[in-house]
Amino acid sequence: MNDWNPDLYLQYSGQRNQPAKDLLSRITVADVKSVLDYGCGPGNSTFLAGQKWSRAHILGIDSSEAMIAKALTAYTDMEWKLQDIMTWDTDLKFDVVFSNAVIQWIFDHKKLMKRLASLVLPAGAVAFQIPEYADMPVSRVIDEEYHKVCSGDSFSLADIFEFHQGSYYYDVLQEDFGSIEMWQTDYMHEMKSHSDIVTMIESTGLKPYLARMESDQQQKAFLEKVAGALQREYHEHANGKVLFPFKRLFVIAYKNRQTAVSPRVSPCVSP
């Protein structure tokens, strides 16, 4: 697959940044001195972490040369490394290890959770946000339209992403973490048109499909077909805008923080 396009990705920074802000706002690790953003992309989510923990050392890693190059240019006061989280040879440990819409691109999530646990200090936390993309109509439309254009190719969503329910992460993480918080949020993105949805997804979920096509002409025809098919799934409102619901799963796992349970006190006291 070709390298990422940071500029196209950042055209929708508002939609991409809000989940990162929401995740970061819920992390309650005390005295944070070191933070790792893995799969940092062009640095937009890492920058938000730097705003929350202004005195901490912030490190962003990503396996994309284009994304790291963009981050180096945009945020010169942070540290960036071209690394794959699963193969990175390091002895570093962090108070907070987090990611924004990354882990669906990584296969073997049980192994990944163990890897993340090994990078967290004893009083630290792992936090991540995952788009529940496989459950969205847009992912089905893209897959269907791709196989109309490339009918002989068995390539599918399962070859690109790994997805699990929240209960899966709870079971895996509880082996290494004492307290786990999880929640889901539906973001209702206001889009200018159905083609706007396509452009937003072009730098992410559409990218692996486009990479398999032989020509720019074929890619353009495919994108037009996807935009047309999305009209059946997402309603155009009277003002011409389209609401694009986007559900995301959030997880924060604390290594040693225990959830306090208040004793139940009966309002009736026997004489």
Short mmCIF file of C-alpha atoms in Angstrom, two decimals:
data_model
loop_
_atom_site.label_atom_id
_atom_site.label_comp_id
_atom_site.label_asym_id
_atom_site.label_seq_id
_atom_site.Cartn_x
_atom_site.Cartn_y
_atom_site.Cartn_z
CA MET A 1 0.00 0.00 0.00
CA ASN A 2 1.30 3.47 -0.88
CA ASP A 3 2.30 5.83 1.90
CA TRP A 4 -0.27 8.03 3.58
CA ASN A 5 -1.32 11.49 2.41
CA PRO A 6 -1.02 13.76 5.47
CA ASP A 7 -2.55 16.81 3.77
CA LEU A 8 -5.67 14.90 2.69
CA TYR A 9 -5.93 13.36 6.15
CA LEU A 10 -5.77 16.77 7.82
CA GLN A 11 -8.53 18.24 5.67
CA TYR A 12 -10.86 16.66 8.22
CA SER A 13 -8.82 17.44 11.33
CA GLY A 14 -11.90 18.71 13.16
CA GLN A 15 -13.68 15.36 12.86
CA ARG A 16 -10.50 13.47 13.67
CA ASN A 17 -9.40 15.64 16.60
CA GLN A 18 -12.62 15.60 18.62
CA PRO A 19 -12.39 11.91 19.60
CA ALA A 20 -8.75 12.44 20.61
CA LYS A 21 -9.79 15.39 22.78
CA ASP A 22 -12.55 13.33 24.38
CA LEU A 23 -10.19 10.44 25.09
CA LEU A 24 -7.46 12.65 26.55
CA SER A 25 -9.93 14.52 28.75
CA ARG A 26 -10.88 11.29 30.57
CA ILE A 27 -7.34 10.10 31.38
CA THR A 28 -6.63 10.69 35.09
CA VAL A 29 -3.04 9.59 35.62
CA ALA A 30 -1.29 11.71 38.28
CA ASP A 31 2.02 13.52 37.67
CA VAL A 32 2.45 12.58 34.01
CA LYS A 33 6.08 12.98 32.94
CA SER A 34 6.17 10.88 29.76
CA VAL A 35 3.62 10.18 27.02
CA LEU A 36 3.73 7.94 23.96
CA ASP A 37 1.37 8.49 21.02
CA TYR A 38 1.71 5.43 18.80
CA GLY A 39 0.43 5.74 15.27
CA CYS A 40 0.76 9.49 15.75
CA GLY A 41 0.14 10.33 12.08
CA PRO A 42 0.92 13.98 11.26
CA GLY A 43 1.02 14.86 14.96
CA ASN A 44 -2.43 16.40 15.44
CA SER A 45 -3.40 14.09 18.31
CA THR A 46 0.11 14.27 19.81
CA PHE A 47 -0.18 18.06 19.91
CA LEU A 48 -3.39 17.72 21.92
CA ALA A 49 -1.57 15.48 24.41
CA GLY A 50 1.10 18.15 24.70
CA GLN A 51 -1.54 20.71 25.55
CA LYS A 52 -2.94 18.51 28.35
CA TRP A 53 0.48 17.57 29.77
CA SER A 54 2.58 20.62 28.96
CA ARG A 55 5.45 19.60 31.25
CA ALA A 56 5.69 16.01 30.03
CA HIS A 57 8.05 14.60 27.44
CA ILE A 58 5.88 13.69 24.45
CA LEU A 59 7.00 11.10 21.89
CA GLY A 60 5.09 10.29 18.71
CA ILE A 61 5.86 7.19 16.65
CA ASP A 62 4.44 6.08 13.32
CA SER A 63 5.42 3.62 10.58
CA SER A 64 4.62 6.15 7.82
CA GLU A 65 7.53 8.24 6.55
CA ALA A 66 5.14 10.84 5.12
CA MET A 67 3.27 11.23 8.40
CA ILE A 68 6.44 11.57 10.48
CA ALA A 69 7.86 14.09 7.99
CA LYS A 70 4.69 16.18 8.37
CA ALA A 71 4.83 16.00 12.16
CA LEU A 72 8.49 17.03 12.21
CA THR A 73 7.64 20.12 10.19
CA ALA A 74 4.47 21.05 12.06
CA TYR A 75 5.54 20.45 15.68
CA THR A 76 9.23 21.10 16.16
CA ASP A 77 9.11 21.04 19.98
CA MET A 78 8.11 17.37 20.20
CA GLU A 79 10.02 14.16 19.54
CA TRP A 80 9.13 11.96 16.57
CA LYS A 81 10.36 8.52 15.54
CA LEU A 82 9.71 6.37 12.48
CA GLN A 83 8.79 3.12 14.23
CA ASP A 84 6.33 0.23 14.17
CA ILE A 85 4.82 -0.29 17.62
CA MET A 86 5.06 -4.09 17.28
CA THR A 87 8.74 -4.24 16.27
CA TRP A 88 10.16 -1.20 18.11
CA ASP A 89 13.16 -2.24 20.17
CA THR A 90 13.10 0.02 23.23
CA ASP A 91 13.50 -0.05 27.00
CA LEU A 92 11.44 3.11 27.42
CA LYS A 93 8.32 3.11 29.60
CA PHE A 94 5.66 5.80 29.82
CA ASP A 95 3.07 7.19 32.20
CA VAL A 96 0.53 7.30 29.38
CA VAL A 97 0.46 5.27 26.16
CA PHE A 98 -2.37 6.29 23.87
CA SER A 99 -3.57 6.19 20.28
CA ASN A 100 -6.35 7.77 18.26
CA ALA A 101 -7.99 5.59 15.59
CA VAL A 102 -4.94 3.39 15.02
CA ILE A 103 -5.17 -0.12 16.38
CA GLN A 104 -7.73 -1.31 13.81
CA TRP A 105 -4.82 -1.24 11.32
CA ILE A 106 -2.76 -3.64 13.47
CA PHE A 107 -3.41 -7.38 13.46
CA ASP A 108 -3.28 -9.68 16.50
CA HIS A 109 -4.80 -7.40 19.13
CA LYS A 110 -4.10 -9.77 21.99
CA LYS A 111 -0.39 -9.51 21.23
CA LEU A 112 -0.76 -5.75 20.78
CA MET A 113 -2.41 -5.32 24.21
CA LYS A 114 0.48 -7.23 25.82
CA ARG A 115 2.93 -5.03 23.97
CA LEU A 116 1.22 -1.87 25.19
CA ALA A 117 1.13 -3.15 28.76
CA SER A 118 4.90 -3.68 28.62
CA LEU A 119 5.42 0.00 27.72
CA VAL A 120 3.43 1.43 30.66
CA LEU A 121 4.87 2.36 34.05
CA PRO A 122 3.30 0.76 37.16
CA ALA A 123 1.06 3.77 37.91
CA GLY A 124 0.33 4.52 34.24
CA ALA A 125 -2.41 3.87 31.72
CA VAL A 126 -3.07 2.72 28.18
CA ALA A 127 -5.79 4.61 26.33
CA PHE A 128 -7.08 4.15 22.82
CA GLN A 129 -10.00 5.00 20.58
CA ILE A 130 -11.23 2.76 17.75
CA PRO A 131 -13.69 3.70 15.00
CA GLU A 132 -16.32 0.98 14.82
CA TYR A 133 -16.01 1.20 11.07
CA ALA A 134 -17.02 -2.37 10.25
CA ASP A 135 -20.52 -1.66 11.59
CA MET A 136 -21.00 1.46 9.47
CA PRO A 137 -22.89 1.44 6.13
CA VAL A 138 -19.99 3.23 4.43
CA SER A 139 -17.65 0.25 4.91
CA ARG A 140 -20.19 -2.14 3.34
CA VAL A 141 -20.82 0.23 0.42
CA ILE A 142 -17.10 0.56 -0.31
CA ASP A 143 -16.62 -3.21 -0.25
CA GLU A 144 -19.62 -3.84 -2.50
CA GLU A 145 -18.65 -1.20 -5.06
CA TYR A 146 -15.06 -2.41 -5.12
CA HIS A 147 -16.12 -5.93 -6.04
CA LYS A 148 -18.32 -4.59 -8.83
CA VAL A 149 -15.27 -2.88 -10.32
CA CYS A 150 -12.77 -5.66 -9.47
CA SER A 151 -15.03 -8.69 -9.59
CA GLY A 152 -12.23 -11.25 -9.61
CA ASP A 153 -10.52 -9.95 -6.46
CA SER A 154 -11.33 -11.55 -3.10
CA PHE A 155 -9.79 -8.63 -1.19
CA SER A 156 -12.10 -7.40 1.58
CA LEU A 157 -12.41 -5.43 4.81
CA ALA A 158 -11.03 -8.37 6.80
CA ASP A 159 -7.75 -8.07 4.91
CA ILE A 160 -7.34 -4.46 6.05
CA PHE A 161 -8.58 -4.18 9.63
CA GLU A 162 -9.05 -6.13 12.84
CA PHE A 163 -12.12 -5.24 14.91
CA HIS A 164 -13.49 -6.57 18.20
CA GLN A 165 -16.28 -5.75 20.63
CA GLY A 166 -15.52 -3.92 23.85
CA SER A 167 -15.86 -7.13 25.85
CA TYR A 168 -12.88 -8.60 23.98
CA TYR A 169 -10.60 -5.75 25.10
CA TYR A 170 -11.94 -5.99 28.64
CA ASP A 171 -11.05 -9.68 28.85
CA VAL A 172 -7.58 -9.20 27.36
CA LEU A 173 -6.65 -6.07 29.31
CA GLN A 174 -7.80 -7.29 32.72
CA GLU A 175 -4.83 -9.69 32.71
CA ASP A 176 -2.43 -6.72 33.09
CA PHE A 177 -4.55 -3.80 34.30
CA GLY A 178 -6.40 -3.22 37.56
CA SER A 179 -9.09 -0.79 36.36
CA ILE A 180 -10.68 -0.48 32.92
CA GLU A 181 -13.03 2.23 31.65
CA MET A 182 -14.93 1.90 28.38
CA TRP A 183 -17.56 3.92 26.55
CA GLN A 184 -18.97 4.48 23.08
CA THR A 185 -19.83 7.75 21.37
CA ASP A 186 -21.75 8.45 18.17
CA TYR A 187 -20.38 11.51 16.37
CA MET A 188 -22.83 13.09 13.93
CA HIS A 189 -20.51 14.71 11.41
CA GLU A 190 -22.12 17.41 9.27
CA MET A 191 -20.80 16.85 5.74
CA LYS A 192 -21.25 19.10 2.72
CA SER A 193 -22.29 16.21 0.47
CA HIS A 194 -21.97 12.48 -0.10
CA SER A 195 -18.79 13.19 -2.06
CA ASP A 196 -17.45 14.92 1.04
CA ILE A 197 -17.84 11.64 2.95
CA VAL A 198 -15.85 9.89 0.24
CA THR A 199 -13.07 12.47 0.44
CA MET A 200 -12.89 12.08 4.22
CA ILE A 201 -12.59 8.28 3.95
CA GLU A 202 -10.27 8.43 0.92
CA SER A 203 -7.20 8.87 3.14
CA THR A 204 -8.20 6.03 5.49
CA GLY A 205 -10.72 3.23 4.79
CA LEU A 206 -10.73 3.72 1.01
CA LYS A 207 -6.97 3.86 0.69
CA PRO A 208 -6.22 0.11 0.57
CA TYR A 209 -8.87 -0.43 -2.13
CA LEU A 210 -7.57 2.43 -4.26
CA ALA A 211 -4.03 1.06 -3.96
CA ARG A 212 -5.11 -2.13 -5.74
CA MET A 213 -6.47 -0.33 -8.81
CA GLU A 214 -4.46 -0.05 -12.00
CA SER A 215 -5.16 3.53 -13.11
CA ASP A 216 -6.26 6.95 -11.94
CA GLN A 217 -9.26 6.62 -14.24
CA GLN A 218 -10.36 3.41 -12.55
CA GLN A 219 -9.92 5.02 -9.13
CA LYS A 220 -11.99 8.05 -10.14
CA ALA A 221 -14.82 5.87 -11.46
CA PHE A 222 -14.77 3.82 -8.26
CA LEU A 223 -14.98 6.92 -6.04
CA GLU A 224 -17.91 8.24 -8.06
CA LYS A 225 -19.74 4.93 -7.69
CA VAL A 226 -19.16 4.95 -3.94
CA ALA A 227 -20.50 8.51 -3.64
CA GLY A 228 -23.60 7.52 -5.61
CA ALA A 229 -24.23 4.44 -3.50
CA LEU A 230 -23.88 6.42 -0.28
CA GLN A 231 -26.93 8.46 -1.27
CA ARG A 232 -29.03 5.40 -0.46
CA GLU A 233 -27.51 5.11 3.02
CA TYR A 234 -27.19 8.69 4.27
CA HIS A 235 -30.05 11.15 3.98
CA GLU A 236 -29.51 14.56 2.36
CA HIS A 237 -31.23 17.24 4.43
CA ALA A 238 -33.14 20.28 3.22
CA ASN A 239 -30.04 22.46 3.48
CA GLY A 240 -28.10 20.09 1.22
CA LYS A 241 -25.93 18.75 4.06
CA VAL A 242 -25.52 15.09 5.00
CA LEU A 243 -25.19 13.77 8.54
CA PHE A 244 -22.52 11.09 8.76
CA PRO A 245 -22.90 9.06 12.00
CA PHE A 246 -19.56 7.71 13.21
CA LYS A 247 -19.46 5.42 16.26
CA ARG A 248 -16.24 5.06 18.22
CA LEU A 249 -15.17 2.82 21.12
CA PHE A 250 -12.99 4.31 23.87
CA VAL A 251 -10.85 2.34 26.32
CA ILE A 252 -8.68 3.49 29.24
CA ALA A 253 -6.85 0.82 31.23
CA TYR A 254 -5.06 1.79 34.46
CA LYS A 255 -2.37 -0.53 35.76
CA ASN A 256 -2.80 -0.08 39.50
CA ARG A 257 -5.76 2.23 40.04
CA GLN A 258 -8.58 0.39 41.76
CA THR A 259 -12.19 1.50 41.43
CA ALA A 260 -13.46 2.49 44.87
CA VAL A 261 -16.81 0.97 45.84
CA SER A 262 -18.75 2.78 48.56
CA PRO A 263 -20.39 0.54 51.19
CA ARG A 264 -24.13 0.38 51.01
CA VAL A 265 -25.74 2.06 54.04
CA SER A 266 -29.30 1.26 54.95
CA PRO A 267 -31.52 4.28 55.70
CA CYS A 268 -33.33 2.21 58.33
CA VAL A 269 -31.54 1.70 61.63
CA SER A 270 -32.92 -0.75 64.17
CA PRO A 271 -33.49 0.72 67.68
#
